[in-house]
Amino acid sequence: MAAAVEHRLAALLGAEIARWSELDPDLAAPLRSLEALVGGGGKRLRAAFCHWGWVGAGGDPDDPLIVDAGAAFELLQAFALVHDDVMDGSPTRRGRPAVHHQFMDLHHQATWRGEPRRFGEGVAILIGDLAHVYADQLLLGAGPDALLVWNELRIELNIGQFLDVLGTARADTDRSLARRIARYKSGKYTIERPLQLGATLAGRADLQKALSLYGDPLGEAFQLRDDLLGAFGDETLTGKPVGDDLREGKPTPLLAAATELASSGQRSVLGRVGEPGMTPEVVAAVQAVLHDTGAVEEMEATIHELAGNAIDALQGIDLTPEAIDALEALARYVAFRER
C-alpha cells in the first residue's frame, strides 16, 4: 500500500514540478519543498486506515481509486503539517528545517527586501494550500457519499486546530477541552474518518457507525501517545526537539491531568509550560512533575484501555478477516509506537 501511494505522489508532484518550471523556473522551489516533505518520511497511517477500510468492505486493493485516496490523505497531512508549523513557530519537521524556515533562510541568504519571517511563513502557507488542492484533485472520482466524509474530516481538522491554537494562547488545562482537541484535531482525522472513507468508497457507507466503535477510541489513544512523545520522545525517532509540545504550551490531556493532580509547588513548575525560551533544565523539571503527579501513568493506562476497546470492537464489524487482523495489528502499533 505504502509503495503504491508513494509512487502516485512522486508521479503527481514530479509532473507538477515539470509543468510549472516550464512557465517559470522559480516555481520549482515551493513544489520541490512539498515533494521533499511528502517523500521525507511519515507513517502513512491515514492511507493505511483508508486502505483497510476499503479492503475490509470488499474493495480491490489494486484499484487506482484507493491508491489516489491514500495519496490524498498524505497531501492533506502535508497541508496540516506545514500550516501547523507556521502557527506553532516550529523550527523543524521530520528531522529537517520546517518549510517556513527553509524560505526564511532563502530570503536571508539572498538579502531580499522585507522581513524574512513574513516571507517564509507566507510561502509556507501557499505550499500548504497547494497540497490541499492536490489532495482534493485526487478525490475527483469519489462519489457523493465519500465526499461527504472527506468534507467533514477537513472541517473537523480545522475546528480542532482552532481549539488547539485558542487553548495554547489561553494556557487552558481543562480536561474536557484537551480531550475535545485530541479527538477533532487528530484522532478522528487519523483513524476514524480514513476508515469510513475507505469503506464508503467501496460502497459500504453502512459501515460508518460500526467503524466509529473502533476508530474513535483508537484515535484518542493515538493522540495520547502523540502527547507523550511530544513531551518525552527521542528526537532521533520523532524528528522534533525533545519537549517540543511543552515549549509550545499545547493544551494536552497529559498536561491537564498533571495540573489536576499537582501540589501547589508542582503547579508553579507546570506554569512554566509554554514560556518563551524554555531551557532544557526547565523542560526536565516539567517532565519530572508529569511523572511524579502520576499523569504519565494515568495516560498509559488510558491508552491501554482505549486500544483494548478498539480491538474488542473489531469483532462486531462486518469486515473481511484479513482486514480485522490488519486493523488489530495497526491498533497495537498506533497505541504503543515510539515515534
mmCIF file of C-alpha atoms in Angstrom:
data_model
loop_
_atom_site.group_PDB
_atom_site.id
_atom_site.type_symbol
_atom_site.label_atom_id
_atom_site.label_comp_id
_atom_site.label_asym_id
_atom_site.label_seq_id
_atom_site.Cartn_x
_atom_site.Cartn_y
_atom_site.Cartn_z
ATOM 1 C CA MET A 1 0.000 0.000 0.000
ATOM 2 C CA ALA A 2 2.691 2.493 1.019
ATOM 3 C CA ALA A 3 4.783 1.828 -2.096
ATOM 4 C CA ALA A 4 1.795 2.381 -4.397
ATOM 5 C CA VAL A 5 0.841 5.608 -2.623
ATOM 6 C CA GLU A 6 4.409 6.909 -2.704
ATOM 7 C CA HIS A 7 4.681 6.111 -6.411
ATOM 8 C CA ARG A 8 1.459 8.044 -7.062
ATOM 9 C CA LEU A 9 2.677 11.033 -5.064
ATOM 10 C CA ALA A 10 6.039 11.052 -6.841
ATOM 11 C CA ALA A 11 4.341 10.918 -10.244
ATOM 12 C CA LEU A 12 1.898 13.715 -9.402
ATOM 13 C CA LEU A 13 4.425 16.100 -7.882
ATOM 14 C CA GLY A 14 7.089 15.293 -10.474
ATOM 15 C CA ALA A 15 4.661 16.190 -13.255
ATOM 16 C CA GLU A 16 3.638 19.402 -11.489
ATOM 17 C CA ILE A 17 7.254 20.456 -10.962
ATOM 18 C CA ALA A 18 7.965 19.918 -14.668
ATOM 19 C CA ARG A 19 4.788 21.715 -15.741
ATOM 20 C CA TRP A 20 5.225 24.831 -13.627
ATOM 21 C CA SER A 21 9.019 25.053 -14.012
ATOM 22 C CA GLU A 22 8.443 25.439 -17.725
ATOM 23 C CA LEU A 23 6.330 28.507 -17.024
ATOM 24 C CA ASP A 24 8.828 29.985 -14.558
ATOM 25 C CA PRO A 25 11.914 28.266 -13.055
ATOM 26 C CA ASP A 26 11.232 29.934 -9.699
ATOM 27 C CA LEU A 27 8.095 27.826 -9.304
ATOM 28 C CA ALA A 28 10.195 24.699 -8.818
ATOM 29 C CA ALA A 29 11.307 25.709 -5.316
ATOM 30 C CA PRO A 30 7.945 25.589 -3.492
ATOM 31 C CA LEU A 31 6.883 22.410 -5.279
ATOM 32 C CA ARG A 32 10.193 20.705 -4.539
ATOM 33 C CA SER A 33 9.813 21.678 -0.905
ATOM 34 C CA LEU A 34 6.391 19.995 -0.852
ATOM 35 C CA GLU A 35 7.817 16.967 -2.663
ATOM 36 C CA ALA A 36 10.596 16.655 -0.067
ATOM 37 C CA LEU A 37 8.149 16.913 2.836
ATOM 38 C CA VAL A 38 5.753 14.320 1.416
ATOM 39 C CA GLY A 39 8.575 11.960 0.480
ATOM 40 C CA GLY A 40 10.680 12.577 3.579
ATOM 41 C CA GLY A 41 9.086 10.127 5.991
ATOM 42 C CA GLY A 42 5.816 9.855 7.800
ATOM 43 C CA LYS A 43 3.981 6.761 8.949
ATOM 44 C CA ARG A 44 1.343 6.704 6.158
ATOM 45 C CA LEU A 45 -1.211 5.887 8.858
ATOM 46 C CA ARG A 46 -4.141 7.679 7.271
ATOM 47 C CA ALA A 47 -3.505 5.983 3.956
ATOM 48 C CA ALA A 48 -3.230 2.643 5.761
ATOM 49 C CA PHE A 49 -6.533 3.013 7.616
ATOM 50 C CA CYS A 50 -8.266 4.167 4.432
ATOM 51 C CA HIS A 51 -6.831 1.140 2.614
ATOM 52 C CA TRP A 52 -8.075 -1.336 5.211
ATOM 53 C CA GLY A 53 -11.495 0.294 5.365
ATOM 54 C CA TRP A 54 -11.675 -0.243 1.606
ATOM 55 C CA VAL A 55 -10.299 -3.804 1.614
ATOM 56 C CA GLY A 56 -12.369 -4.745 4.658
ATOM 57 C CA ALA A 57 -15.501 -3.639 2.808
ATOM 58 C CA GLY A 58 -14.622 -5.796 -0.199
ATOM 59 C CA GLY A 59 -12.653 -3.352 -2.354
ATOM 60 C CA ASP A 60 -9.878 -4.433 -4.723
ATOM 61 C CA PRO A 61 -6.546 -3.419 -3.104
ATOM 62 C CA ASP A 62 -5.044 -2.674 -6.535
ATOM 63 C CA ASP A 63 -7.812 -0.304 -7.632
ATOM 64 C CA PRO A 64 -6.321 3.109 -8.579
ATOM 65 C CA LEU A 65 -9.152 4.843 -6.688
ATOM 66 C CA ILE A 66 -7.931 3.664 -3.278
ATOM 67 C CA VAL A 67 -4.333 4.498 -4.175
ATOM 68 C CA ASP A 68 -5.450 8.027 -5.062
ATOM 69 C CA ALA A 69 -7.359 8.251 -1.773
ATOM 70 C CA GLY A 70 -4.266 7.227 0.175
ATOM 71 C CA ALA A 71 -2.183 9.813 -1.682
ATOM 72 C CA ALA A 72 -4.861 12.420 -0.960
ATOM 73 C CA PHE A 73 -4.515 11.760 2.766
ATOM 74 C CA GLU A 74 -0.749 12.185 2.589
ATOM 75 C CA LEU A 75 -1.139 15.535 0.836
ATOM 76 C CA LEU A 76 -3.800 16.651 3.305
ATOM 77 C CA GLN A 77 -1.407 15.730 6.098
ATOM 78 C CA ALA A 78 1.324 17.787 4.412
ATOM 79 C CA PHE A 79 -1.074 20.765 4.310
ATOM 80 C CA ALA A 80 -1.799 20.334 8.019
ATOM 81 C CA LEU A 81 1.859 19.966 8.995
ATOM 82 C CA VAL A 82 3.066 22.984 7.030
ATOM 83 C CA HIS A 83 0.360 25.236 8.454
ATOM 84 C CA ASP A 84 0.764 23.764 11.954
ATOM 85 C CA ASP A 85 4.491 24.531 11.928
ATOM 86 C CA VAL A 86 3.781 28.138 10.960
ATOM 87 C CA MET A 87 1.178 28.525 13.714
ATOM 88 C CA ASP A 88 3.420 26.914 16.328
ATOM 89 C CA GLY A 89 6.663 28.517 15.154
ATOM 90 C CA SER A 90 8.253 25.062 14.935
ATOM 91 C CA PRO A 91 11.793 25.148 13.508
ATOM 92 C CA THR A 92 11.962 21.514 12.363
ATOM 93 C CA ARG A 93 9.806 18.807 10.828
ATOM 94 C CA ARG A 94 10.855 15.193 10.264
ATOM 95 C CA GLY A 95 14.425 15.983 11.203
ATOM 96 C CA ARG A 96 14.925 18.860 8.751
ATOM 97 C CA PRO A 97 14.056 22.572 8.714
ATOM 98 C CA ALA A 98 10.329 23.269 8.614
ATOM 99 C CA VAL A 99 9.073 24.646 5.303
ATOM 100 C CA HIS A 100 8.708 28.225 6.544
ATOM 101 C CA HIS A 101 12.264 28.126 7.908
ATOM 102 C CA GLN A 102 13.575 26.926 4.548
ATOM 103 C CA PHE A 103 12.191 30.028 2.850
ATOM 104 C CA MET A 104 13.152 32.347 5.700
ATOM 105 C CA ASP A 105 16.730 31.153 5.185
ATOM 106 C CA LEU A 106 16.449 31.643 1.414
ATOM 107 C CA HIS A 107 15.239 35.217 1.915
ATOM 108 C CA HIS A 108 18.015 35.972 4.386
ATOM 109 C CA GLN A 109 20.766 34.468 2.218
ATOM 110 C CA ALA A 110 19.562 36.335 -0.872
ATOM 111 C CA THR A 111 19.295 39.622 1.092
ATOM 112 C CA TRP A 112 15.876 40.343 -0.404
ATOM 113 C CA ARG A 113 13.608 43.173 0.667
ATOM 114 C CA GLY A 114 11.239 42.859 3.598
ATOM 115 C CA GLU A 115 11.176 40.582 6.607
ATOM 116 C CA PRO A 116 12.447 37.001 6.188
ATOM 117 C CA ARG A 117 9.898 35.636 8.683
ATOM 118 C CA ARG A 118 6.916 37.061 6.817
ATOM 119 C CA PHE A 119 8.265 35.806 3.504
ATOM 120 C CA GLY A 120 8.946 32.322 4.831
ATOM 121 C CA GLU A 121 5.580 31.993 6.528
ATOM 122 C CA GLY A 122 3.743 33.402 3.514
ATOM 123 C CA VAL A 123 5.372 30.917 1.138
ATOM 124 C CA ALA A 124 4.718 28.045 3.558
ATOM 125 C CA ILE A 125 1.015 28.900 3.737
ATOM 126 C CA LEU A 126 0.851 28.846 -0.069
ATOM 127 C CA ILE A 127 2.651 25.482 -0.192
ATOM 128 C CA GLY A 128 0.188 24.084 2.326
ATOM 129 C CA ASP A 129 -2.684 25.407 0.226
ATOM 130 C CA LEU A 130 -1.240 23.739 -2.876
ATOM 131 C CA ALA A 131 -1.073 20.421 -1.008
ATOM 132 C CA HIS A 132 -4.728 20.834 -0.053
ATOM 133 C CA VAL A 133 -5.754 21.482 -3.666
ATOM 134 C CA TYR A 134 -3.808 18.461 -4.926
ATOM 135 C CA ALA A 135 -5.473 16.311 -2.256
ATOM 136 C CA ASP A 136 -8.902 17.399 -3.480
ATOM 137 C CA GLN A 137 -7.939 16.725 -7.089
ATOM 138 C CA LEU A 138 -7.050 13.127 -6.246
ATOM 139 C CA LEU A 139 -10.581 12.518 -4.958
ATOM 140 C CA LEU A 140 -12.428 13.850 -8.003
ATOM 141 C CA GLY A 141 -13.521 10.290 -8.805
ATOM 142 C CA ALA A 142 -15.142 9.717 -5.408
ATOM 143 C CA GLY A 143 -18.909 9.510 -5.125
ATOM 144 C CA PRO A 144 -21.090 11.931 -3.163
ATOM 145 C CA ASP A 145 -21.228 9.757 -0.017
ATOM 146 C CA ALA A 146 -17.433 9.581 0.132
ATOM 147 C CA LEU A 147 -17.089 13.312 -0.475
ATOM 148 C CA LEU A 148 -19.391 13.961 2.485
ATOM 149 C CA VAL A 149 -16.921 12.068 4.701
ATOM 150 C CA TRP A 150 -13.958 13.878 3.120
ATOM 151 C CA ASN A 151 -15.515 17.295 3.637
ATOM 152 C CA GLU A 152 -16.493 16.529 7.237
ATOM 153 C CA LEU A 153 -13.000 15.364 8.182
ATOM 154 C CA ARG A 154 -11.480 18.528 6.704
ATOM 155 C CA ILE A 155 -13.879 20.711 8.674
ATOM 156 C CA GLU A 156 -13.152 18.732 11.859
ATOM 157 C CA LEU A 157 -9.415 19.127 11.314
ATOM 158 C CA ASN A 158 -9.709 22.904 11.099
ATOM 159 C CA ILE A 159 -12.117 23.105 14.049
ATOM 160 C CA GLY A 160 -9.717 21.067 16.173
ATOM 161 C CA GLN A 161 -6.778 23.207 15.086
ATOM 162 C CA PHE A 162 -8.602 26.394 16.087
ATOM 163 C CA LEU A 163 -9.344 24.969 19.535
ATOM 164 C CA ASP A 164 -5.682 23.991 19.836
ATOM 165 C CA VAL A 165 -4.481 27.500 18.947
ATOM 166 C CA LEU A 166 -7.031 29.044 21.320
ATOM 167 C CA GLY A 167 -6.209 26.659 24.159
ATOM 168 C CA THR A 168 -2.486 27.311 23.740
ATOM 169 C CA ALA A 169 -2.996 31.090 23.869
ATOM 170 C CA ARG A 170 -5.193 30.861 26.967
ATOM 171 C CA ALA A 171 -2.949 28.297 28.677
ATOM 172 C CA ASP A 172 -6.011 26.081 29.155
ATOM 173 C CA THR A 173 -5.636 22.987 31.319
ATOM 174 C CA ASP A 174 -9.249 21.840 31.204
ATOM 175 C CA ARG A 175 -9.523 18.081 30.677
ATOM 176 C CA SER A 176 -12.686 18.164 28.597
ATOM 177 C CA LEU A 177 -11.258 20.780 26.226
ATOM 178 C CA ALA A 178 -7.968 18.904 25.914
ATOM 179 C CA ARG A 179 -9.842 15.723 25.063
ATOM 180 C CA ARG A 180 -12.019 17.542 22.514
ATOM 181 C CA ILE A 181 -8.917 18.926 20.804
ATOM 182 C CA ALA A 182 -7.313 15.480 20.753
ATOM 183 C CA ARG A 183 -10.387 13.947 19.109
ATOM 184 C CA TYR A 184 -11.019 16.596 16.475
ATOM 185 C CA LYS A 185 -7.541 17.809 15.599
ATOM 186 C CA SER A 186 -6.005 14.392 15.324
ATOM 187 C CA GLY A 187 -7.894 11.285 16.425
ATOM 188 C CA LYS A 188 -10.906 11.360 14.114
ATOM 189 C CA TYR A 189 -8.833 12.660 11.201
ATOM 190 C CA THR A 190 -6.140 9.995 11.587
ATOM 191 C CA ILE A 191 -8.188 6.840 12.090
ATOM 192 C CA GLU A 192 -11.979 7.062 12.199
ATOM 193 C CA ARG A 193 -12.574 9.176 9.090
ATOM 194 C CA PRO A 194 -9.961 7.445 6.866
ATOM 195 C CA LEU A 195 -11.538 4.085 7.723
ATOM 196 C CA GLN A 196 -15.001 5.415 6.952
ATOM 197 C CA LEU A 197 -13.850 6.976 3.706
ATOM 198 C CA GLY A 198 -12.275 3.713 2.550
ATOM 199 C CA ALA A 199 -15.398 1.699 3.308
ATOM 200 C CA THR A 200 -17.652 4.313 1.719
ATOM 201 C CA LEU A 201 -15.535 4.386 -1.445
ATOM 202 C CA ALA A 202 -16.086 0.605 -1.611
ATOM 203 C CA GLY A 203 -19.848 1.118 -1.460
ATOM 204 C CA ARG A 204 -20.306 0.299 2.234
ATOM 205 C CA ALA A 205 -21.371 3.605 3.767
ATOM 206 C CA ASP A 206 -23.490 1.496 6.120
ATOM 207 C CA LEU A 207 -20.309 0.526 7.991
ATOM 208 C CA GLN A 208 -19.580 4.055 9.176
ATOM 209 C CA LYS A 209 -21.213 3.788 12.616
ATOM 210 C CA ALA A 210 -19.636 0.420 13.359
ATOM 211 C CA LEU A 211 -16.209 1.649 12.283
ATOM 212 C CA SER A 212 -16.527 4.531 14.757
ATOM 213 C CA LEU A 213 -16.598 1.988 17.595
ATOM 214 C CA TYR A 214 -13.028 1.065 16.613
ATOM 215 C CA GLY A 215 -11.795 4.354 15.189
ATOM 216 C CA ASP A 216 -12.954 6.740 17.904
ATOM 217 C CA PRO A 217 -11.217 5.129 20.913
ATOM 218 C CA LEU A 218 -8.128 4.265 18.873
ATOM 219 C CA GLY A 219 -7.932 7.828 17.567
ATOM 220 C CA GLU A 220 -7.888 9.099 21.134
ATOM 221 C CA ALA A 221 -5.233 6.558 22.075
ATOM 222 C CA PHE A 222 -3.177 7.711 19.077
ATOM 223 C CA GLN A 223 -3.261 11.324 20.242
ATOM 224 C CA LEU A 224 -2.482 10.460 23.868
ATOM 225 C CA ARG A 225 0.588 8.562 22.659
ATOM 226 C CA ASP A 226 1.474 11.540 20.464
ATOM 227 C CA ASP A 227 1.258 13.799 23.531
ATOM 228 C CA LEU A 228 3.623 11.556 25.468
ATOM 229 C CA LEU A 229 6.048 11.510 22.554
ATOM 230 C CA GLY A 230 5.770 15.289 22.272
ATOM 231 C CA ALA A 231 6.763 15.627 25.920
ATOM 232 C CA PHE A 232 9.321 12.825 26.243
ATOM 233 C CA GLY A 233 10.072 11.428 22.763
ATOM 234 C CA ASP A 234 13.524 10.694 21.385
ATOM 235 C CA GLU A 235 14.416 13.430 18.893
ATOM 236 C CA THR A 236 16.212 10.942 16.641
ATOM 237 C CA LEU A 237 12.951 8.993 16.285
ATOM 238 C CA THR A 238 10.334 11.748 16.283
ATOM 239 C CA GLY A 239 12.246 14.328 14.229
ATOM 240 C CA LYS A 240 11.175 17.039 16.698
ATOM 241 C CA PRO A 241 13.139 18.559 19.609
ATOM 242 C CA VAL A 242 12.627 16.847 22.986
ATOM 243 C CA GLY A 243 9.824 18.525 24.925
ATOM 244 C CA ASP A 244 8.623 20.461 21.878
ATOM 245 C CA ASP A 245 4.951 20.335 22.930
ATOM 246 C CA LEU A 246 5.920 21.683 26.351
ATOM 247 C CA ARG A 247 7.716 24.642 24.798
ATOM 248 C CA GLU A 248 4.670 25.357 22.638
ATOM 249 C CA GLY A 249 2.300 25.094 25.633
ATOM 250 C CA LYS A 250 -0.058 22.621 23.976
ATOM 251 C CA PRO A 251 -3.301 22.033 25.956
ATOM 252 C CA THR A 252 -2.952 18.245 26.120
ATOM 253 C CA PRO A 253 -4.819 15.734 28.321
ATOM 254 C CA LEU A 254 -1.405 14.887 29.809
ATOM 255 C CA LEU A 255 -0.861 18.448 30.998
ATOM 256 C CA ALA A 256 -4.477 18.766 32.145
ATOM 257 C CA ALA A 257 -4.186 15.594 34.248
ATOM 258 C CA ALA A 258 -0.887 16.714 35.774
ATOM 259 C CA THR A 259 -2.342 20.122 36.688
ATOM 260 C CA GLU A 260 -5.302 18.497 38.441
ATOM 261 C CA LEU A 261 -3.068 16.134 40.405
ATOM 262 C CA ALA A 262 -0.251 18.585 41.200
ATOM 263 C CA SER A 263 0.611 20.196 44.511
ATOM 264 C CA SER A 264 0.913 23.985 44.623
ATOM 265 C CA GLY A 265 4.687 23.723 44.172
ATOM 266 C CA GLN A 266 4.303 21.382 41.234
ATOM 267 C CA ARG A 267 1.726 23.698 39.663
ATOM 268 C CA SER A 268 4.244 26.526 39.694
ATOM 269 C CA VAL A 269 6.617 24.334 37.684
ATOM 270 C CA LEU A 270 3.832 23.387 35.264
ATOM 271 C CA GLY A 271 3.034 27.080 34.944
ATOM 272 C CA ARG A 272 6.290 27.471 33.031
ATOM 273 C CA VAL A 273 4.983 25.340 30.175
ATOM 274 C CA GLY A 274 4.803 27.495 27.046
ATOM 275 C CA GLU A 275 7.288 30.088 28.324
ATOM 276 C CA PRO A 276 9.446 31.560 25.550
ATOM 277 C CA GLY A 277 12.917 30.030 25.504
ATOM 278 C CA MET A 278 12.309 27.119 27.886
ATOM 279 C CA THR A 279 15.735 25.738 28.740
ATOM 280 C CA PRO A 280 16.479 22.006 28.821
ATOM 281 C CA GLU A 281 16.588 22.276 32.618
ATOM 282 C CA VAL A 282 13.061 23.699 32.786
ATOM 283 C CA VAL A 283 11.825 21.056 30.336
ATOM 284 C CA ALA A 284 13.370 18.372 32.543
ATOM 285 C CA ALA A 285 11.715 19.846 35.652
ATOM 286 C CA VAL A 286 8.305 19.833 33.941
ATOM 287 C CA GLN A 287 8.863 16.263 32.757
ATOM 288 C CA ALA A 288 9.626 15.240 36.337
ATOM 289 C CA VAL A 289 6.351 16.749 37.542
ATOM 290 C CA LEU A 290 4.418 14.957 34.795
ATOM 291 C CA HIS A 291 5.851 11.701 36.115
ATOM 292 C CA ASP A 292 5.653 12.492 39.829
ATOM 293 C CA THR A 293 1.992 13.504 39.740
ATOM 294 C CA GLY A 294 1.076 10.177 38.170
ATOM 295 C CA ALA A 295 -0.179 11.853 34.980
ATOM 296 C CA VAL A 296 2.092 9.780 32.735
ATOM 297 C CA GLU A 297 0.972 6.568 34.417
ATOM 298 C CA GLU A 298 -2.666 7.626 34.030
ATOM 299 C CA MET A 299 -2.205 8.350 30.304
ATOM 300 C CA GLU A 300 -0.523 4.963 29.770
ATOM 301 C CA ALA A 301 -3.405 3.195 31.499
ATOM 302 C CA THR A 302 -5.934 5.133 29.418
ATOM 303 C CA ILE A 303 -4.098 4.252 26.196
ATOM 304 C CA HIS A 304 -4.183 0.557 27.128
ATOM 305 C CA GLU A 305 -7.899 0.762 27.867
ATOM 306 C CA LEU A 306 -8.776 2.655 24.686
ATOM 307 C CA ALA A 307 -6.716 0.368 22.458
ATOM 308 C CA GLY A 308 -8.333 -2.663 24.081
ATOM 309 C CA ASN A 309 -11.795 -1.222 23.480
ATOM 310 C CA ALA A 310 -10.953 -0.614 19.828
ATOM 311 C CA ILE A 311 -9.647 -4.157 19.321
ATOM 312 C CA ASP A 312 -12.700 -5.649 21.035
ATOM 313 C CA ALA A 313 -14.994 -3.616 18.756
ATOM 314 C CA LEU A 314 -13.474 -5.220 15.655
ATOM 315 C CA GLN A 315 -15.299 -8.476 16.331
ATOM 316 C CA GLY A 316 -18.660 -6.785 15.761
ATOM 317 C CA ILE A 317 -17.800 -5.137 12.429
ATOM 318 C CA ASP A 318 -18.640 -6.760 9.095
ATOM 319 C CA LEU A 319 -15.134 -6.682 7.606
ATOM 320 C CA THR A 320 -13.027 -9.327 5.880
ATOM 321 C CA PRO A 321 -10.854 -11.485 8.203
ATOM 322 C CA GLU A 322 -7.732 -10.058 6.539
ATOM 323 C CA ALA A 323 -8.798 -6.527 7.426
ATOM 324 C CA ILE A 324 -9.691 -7.488 11.015
ATOM 325 C CA ASP A 325 -6.191 -8.916 11.510
ATOM 326 C CA ALA A 326 -4.534 -5.878 9.944
ATOM 327 C CA LEU A 327 -6.573 -3.406 11.996
ATOM 328 C CA GLU A 328 -5.764 -5.252 15.215
ATOM 329 C CA ALA A 329 -2.057 -5.032 14.393
ATOM 330 C CA LEU A 330 -2.414 -1.356 13.492
ATOM 331 C CA ALA A 331 -4.169 -0.685 16.790
ATOM 332 C CA ARG A 332 -1.243 -2.109 18.735
ATOM 333 C CA TYR A 333 1.241 -0.139 16.647
ATOM 334 C CA VAL A 334 -0.656 3.157 16.968
ATOM 335 C CA ALA A 335 -1.074 2.862 20.723
ATOM 336 C CA PHE A 336 2.441 1.732 21.603
ATOM 337 C CA ARG A 337 4.700 3.244 18.945
ATOM 338 C CA GLU A 338 7.938 5.095 19.713
ATOM 339 C CA ARG A 339 7.700 7.790 17.052
#
